[in-house]
PDB file of C-alpha atoms in Angstrom:
ATOM      1  CA  MET A   1      -0.389   0.057   0.181  1.00  0.00           C
ATOM      2  CA  PRO A   2       1.529   3.597  -1.251  1.00  0.00           C
ATOM      3  CA  VAL A   3       2.009   5.930   2.068  1.00  0.00           C
ATOM      4  CA  LYS A   4       3.055   8.772   2.906  1.00  0.00           C
ATOM      5  CA  ILE A   5       6.528   8.898   5.584  1.00  0.00           C
ATOM      6  CA  ARG A   6       7.728  11.460   7.723  1.00  0.00           C
ATOM      7  CA  VAL A   7      11.220  10.899   9.630  1.00  0.00           C
ATOM      8  CA  LYS A   8      12.429  13.110  12.129  1.00  0.00           C
ATOM      9  CA  THR A   9      15.730  12.721  13.981  1.00  0.00           C
ATOM     10  CA  ASP A  10      17.221  14.322  17.021  1.00  0.00           C
ATOM     11  CA  VAL A  11      20.655  13.999  17.536  1.00  0.00           C
ATOM     12  CA  ALA A  12      22.359  14.736  20.567  1.00  0.00           C
ATOM     13  CA  HIS A  13      26.151  14.516  21.102  1.00  0.00           C
ATOM     14  CA  GLU A  14      28.786  16.307  23.797  1.00  0.00           C
ATOM     15  CA  GLY A  15      25.604  19.123  24.091  1.00  0.00           C
ATOM     16  CA  GLU A  16      25.483  19.621  20.471  1.00  0.00           C
ATOM     17  CA  ASN A  17      22.329  19.008  18.698  1.00  0.00           C
ATOM     18  CA  GLU A  18      21.050  18.162  15.096  1.00  0.00           C
ATOM     19  CA  ALA A  19      17.743  17.767  13.344  1.00  0.00           C
ATOM     20  CA  PHE A  20      17.137  15.470  10.127  1.00  0.00           C
ATOM     21  CA  GLU A  21      14.259  15.204   8.728  1.00  0.00           C
ATOM     22  CA  LEU A  22      12.774  13.175   6.026  1.00  0.00           C
ATOM     23  CA  SER A  23       9.041  13.698   3.700  1.00  0.00           C
ATOM     24  CA  LEU A  24       9.206  10.701   1.119  1.00  0.00           C
ATOM     25  CA  PHE A  25       6.702   8.193  -0.249  1.00  0.00           C
ATOM     26  CA  GLY A  26       6.624   4.697  -0.004  1.00  0.00           C
ATOM     27  CA  GLN A  27       5.349   0.943   0.800  1.00  0.00           C
ATOM     28  CA  LEU A  28       3.864  -0.314   4.141  1.00  0.00           C
ATOM     29  CA  PHE A  29       3.000  -3.841   4.078  1.00  0.00           C
ATOM     30  CA  LYS A  30       2.277  -6.276   7.538  1.00  0.00           C
ATOM     31  CA  LYS A  31       3.148  -9.090   8.027  1.00  0.00           C
ATOM     32  CA  GLY A  32       3.698 -12.016  11.290  1.00  0.00           C
ATOM     33  CA  GLY A  33       2.160  -9.096  13.247  1.00  0.00           C
ATOM     34  CA  SER A  34       4.430  -6.860  12.347  1.00  0.00           C
ATOM     35  CA  THR A  35       4.326  -2.866  10.129  1.00  0.00           C
ATOM     36  CA  PHE A  36       6.852  -3.090   7.493  1.00  0.00           C
ATOM     37  CA  LEU A  37       7.964   0.525   5.547  1.00  0.00           C
ATOM     38  CA  LYS A  38      10.184   0.686   2.464  1.00  0.00           C
ATOM     39  CA  TYR A  39      10.982   3.587   0.931  1.00  0.00           C
ATOM     40  CA  ASP A  40      14.364   4.806  -1.274  1.00  0.00           C
ATOM     41  CA  GLU A  41      16.702   7.939   0.126  1.00  0.00           C
ATOM     42  CA  VAL A  42      18.597  10.008  -2.736  1.00  0.00           C
ATOM     43  CA  GLN A  43      21.489  10.661  -1.204  1.00  0.00           C
ATOM     44  CA  ASP A  44      25.102  12.345  -2.299  1.00  0.00           C
ATOM     45  CA  GLU A  45      26.453   8.904  -2.498  1.00  0.00           C
ATOM     46  CA  GLY A  46      23.285   7.056  -4.654  1.00  0.00           C
ATOM     47  CA  VAL A  47      19.692   6.084  -3.165  1.00  0.00           C
ATOM     48  CA  VAL A  48      19.742   3.835  -0.140  1.00  0.00           C
ATOM     49  CA  HIS A  49      16.666   1.817  -0.182  1.00  0.00           C
ATOM     50  CA  THR A  50      15.011   0.706   3.457  1.00  0.00           C
ATOM     51  CA  ILE A  51      13.344  -1.449   5.588  1.00  0.00           C
ATOM     52  CA  VAL A  52      12.203  -0.877   8.924  1.00  0.00           C
ATOM     53  CA  LYS A  53      10.275  -3.381  10.636  1.00  0.00           C
ATOM     54  CA  LEU A  54       8.232  -2.558  13.707  1.00  0.00           C
ATOM     55  CA  ALA A  55       7.057  -5.145  15.721  1.00  0.00           C
ATOM     56  CA  ASP A  56       5.521  -4.507  19.123  1.00  0.00           C
ATOM     57  CA  ALA A  57       8.460  -5.004  21.141  1.00  0.00           C
ATOM     58  CA  SER A  58      10.953  -4.142  18.967  1.00  0.00           C
ATOM     59  CA  ALA A  59      12.340  -2.625  15.862  1.00  0.00           C
ATOM     60  CA  LEU A  60      14.617  -2.926  12.665  1.00  0.00           C
ATOM     61  CA  ILE A  61      16.213  -0.618  10.248  1.00  0.00           C
ATOM     62  CA  LEU A  62      17.863  -2.472   7.333  1.00  0.00           C
ATOM     63  CA  ARG A  63      19.561   0.289   4.602  1.00  0.00           C
ATOM     64  CA  SER A  64      20.956  -1.400   1.468  1.00  0.00           C
ATOM     65  CA  GLY A  65      22.543   0.068  -1.693  1.00  0.00           C
ATOM     66  CA  ALA A  66      24.793   3.132  -1.437  1.00  0.00           C
ATOM     67  CA  LEU A  67      25.051   2.667   1.888  1.00  0.00           C
ATOM     68  CA  LYS A  68      24.542  -0.488   4.513  1.00  0.00           C
ATOM     69  CA  MET A  69      23.462  -1.034   7.420  1.00  0.00           C
ATOM     70  CA  ARG A  70      21.485  -3.345  10.184  1.00  0.00           C
ATOM     71  CA  MET A  71      20.440  -1.746  13.251  1.00  0.00           C
ATOM     72  CA  THR A  72      18.308  -3.454  15.682  1.00  0.00           C
ATOM     73  CA  PHE A  73      16.514  -2.180  18.767  1.00  0.00           C
ATOM     74  CA  GLU A  74      15.099  -3.870  21.542  1.00  0.00           C
ATOM     75  CA  GLU A  75      13.773  -1.468  24.680  1.00  0.00           C
ATOM     76  CA  GLY A  76      16.323  -1.632  27.817  1.00  0.00           C
ATOM     77  CA  GLN A  77      18.900  -3.725  25.576  1.00  0.00           C
ATOM     78  CA  GLN A  78      22.318  -3.427  24.135  1.00  0.00           C
ATOM     79  CA  LEU A  79      21.784  -4.448  20.468  1.00  0.00           C
ATOM     80  CA  ASN A  80      24.989  -5.213  17.959  1.00  0.00           C
ATOM     81  CA  GLY A  81      24.550  -4.590  14.082  1.00  0.00           C
ATOM     82  CA  SER A  82      26.806  -3.052  11.186  1.00  0.00           C
ATOM     83  CA  TYR A  83      27.138  -0.385   8.806  1.00  0.00           C
ATOM     84  CA  GLU A  84      29.348  -1.430   5.824  1.00  0.00           C
ATOM     85  CA  SER A  85      31.800   1.579   4.768  1.00  0.00           C
ATOM     86  CA  GLN A  86      34.667   2.475   2.429  1.00  0.00           C
ATOM     87  CA  TYR A  87      36.613   1.036   5.399  1.00  0.00           C
ATOM     88  CA  GLY A  88      35.183  -1.758   5.840  1.00  0.00           C
ATOM     89  CA  THR A  89      32.501  -3.459   8.352  1.00  0.00           C
ATOM     90  CA  LEU A  90      31.805  -1.350  11.562  1.00  0.00           C
ATOM     91  CA  LEU A  91      30.350  -3.011  14.241  1.00  0.00           C
ATOM     92  CA  VAL A  92      27.241  -0.791  15.666  1.00  0.00           C
ATOM     93  CA  THR A  93      25.163  -1.317  18.687  1.00  0.00           C
ATOM     94  CA  THR A  94      21.640   0.457  19.816  1.00  0.00           C
ATOM     95  CA  ASP A  95      21.778   0.622  23.422  1.00  0.00           C
ATOM     96  CA  THR A  96      17.470   1.729  23.439  1.00  0.00           C
ATOM     97  CA  GLN A  97      16.000   3.915  26.032  1.00  0.00           C
ATOM     98  CA  THR A  98      12.481   3.488  25.056  1.00  0.00           C
ATOM     99  CA  PHE A  99      10.528   2.029  21.889  1.00  0.00           C
ATOM    100  CA  THR A 100       7.083   2.858  21.056  1.00  0.00           C
ATOM    101  CA  HIS A 101       4.617   2.634  17.681  1.00  0.00           C
ATOM    102  CA  HIS A 102       1.340   2.966  17.671  1.00  0.00           C
ATOM    103  CA  THR A 103      -0.905   1.921  14.583  1.00  0.00           C
ATOM    104  CA  THR A 104      -4.796   2.964  13.967  1.00  0.00           C
ATOM    105  CA  ASP A 105      -7.167   0.515  11.423  1.00  0.00           C
ATOM    106  CA  LYS A 106      -7.086   3.463   8.824  1.00  0.00           C
ATOM    107  CA  GLY A 107      -3.640   2.779   7.782  1.00  0.00           C
ATOM    108  CA  THR A 108      -1.689   5.304   9.942  1.00  0.00           C
ATOM    109  CA  GLY A 109       0.628   4.908  12.412  1.00  0.00           C
ATOM    110  CA  ARG A 110       3.725   6.241  14.935  1.00  0.00           C
ATOM    111  CA  ALA A 111       6.924   5.272  15.981  1.00  0.00           C
ATOM    112  CA  GLU A 112       9.743   6.740  18.496  1.00  0.00           C
ATOM    113  CA  LEU A 113      12.896   5.160  18.947  1.00  0.00           C
ATOM    114  CA  VAL A 114      15.225   6.622  21.542  1.00  0.00           C
ATOM    115  CA  TYR A 115      18.903   5.239  22.017  1.00  0.00           C
ATOM    116  CA  LYS A 116      22.008   5.511  22.181  1.00  0.00           C
ATOM    117  CA  LEU A 117      24.733   4.492  19.369  1.00  0.00           C
ATOM    118  CA  LEU A 118      27.942   3.539  20.125  1.00  0.00           C
ATOM    119  CA  MET A 119      30.234   3.327  16.796  1.00  0.00           C
ATOM    120  CA  GLN A 120      33.494   0.492  17.188  1.00  0.00           C
ATOM    121  CA  GLY A 121      32.504   0.614  21.186  1.00  0.00           C
ATOM    122  CA  ASP A 122      32.195   4.534  20.717  1.00  0.00           C
ATOM    123  CA  ALA A 123      29.255   6.586  21.554  1.00  0.00           C
ATOM    124  CA  VAL A 124      28.324   8.830  18.500  1.00  0.00           C
ATOM    125  CA  GLY A 125      25.440  10.293  20.351  1.00  0.00           C
ATOM    126  CA  THR A 126      21.437   9.952  21.597  1.00  0.00           C
ATOM    127  CA  TYR A 127      19.136   9.518  18.475  1.00  0.00           C
ATOM    128  CA  THR A 128      15.965   9.976  18.537  1.00  0.00           C
ATOM    129  CA  MET A 129      13.655   8.981  15.707  1.00  0.00           C
ATOM    130  CA  ASN A 130      10.398  10.161  14.992  1.00  0.00           C
ATOM    131  CA  ILE A 131       8.522   7.998  12.400  1.00  0.00           C
ATOM    132  CA  GLN A 132       4.996   8.452  11.047  1.00  0.00           C
ATOM    133  CA  TYR A 133       3.250   7.390   8.459  1.00  0.00           C
ATOM    134  CA  GLU A 134      -0.149   7.386   6.364  1.00  0.00           C
ATOM    135  CA  LEU A 135      -2.094   6.230   3.925  1.00  0.00           C
ATOM    136  CA  GLU A 136      -2.307   7.717   0.303  1.00  0.00           C
ATOM    137  CA  GLU A 137      -5.139   9.511  -0.467  1.00  0.00           C
ATOM    138  CA  GLN A 138      -6.940   7.566  -2.942  1.00  0.00           C
ATOM    139  CA  LEU A 139      -7.903   9.390  -5.754  1.00  0.00           C
TER     140      LEU A 139
END
């Protein structure tokens, strides 16, 4: 199902704050009790294909194409993932503080993730990610 997706990410690190916001169109599908959002992002390096899996108590973000990354999130857990760069594959660890996901029968939903990100064991910031999605109006 076609959806409009808005992803807002705030990053706090050593007293500095940065915010990123994306508004784009993608696809929504449900499988095994989970909600999947699939979208493409155009970056300087090329196109990044992203899949976000939102389950009851966990989330997963998979990115492929110009950027390859796998991050898993579960509230109160430190989970390992990977980030492929031109220097090789780096270990990323997510330390998820909170994760919520709410959906409605109308195909709209909202997820919030608050997590600390470590790359190769070094803290790179605290991330607050808000994902909102809604079905595109059928004309």
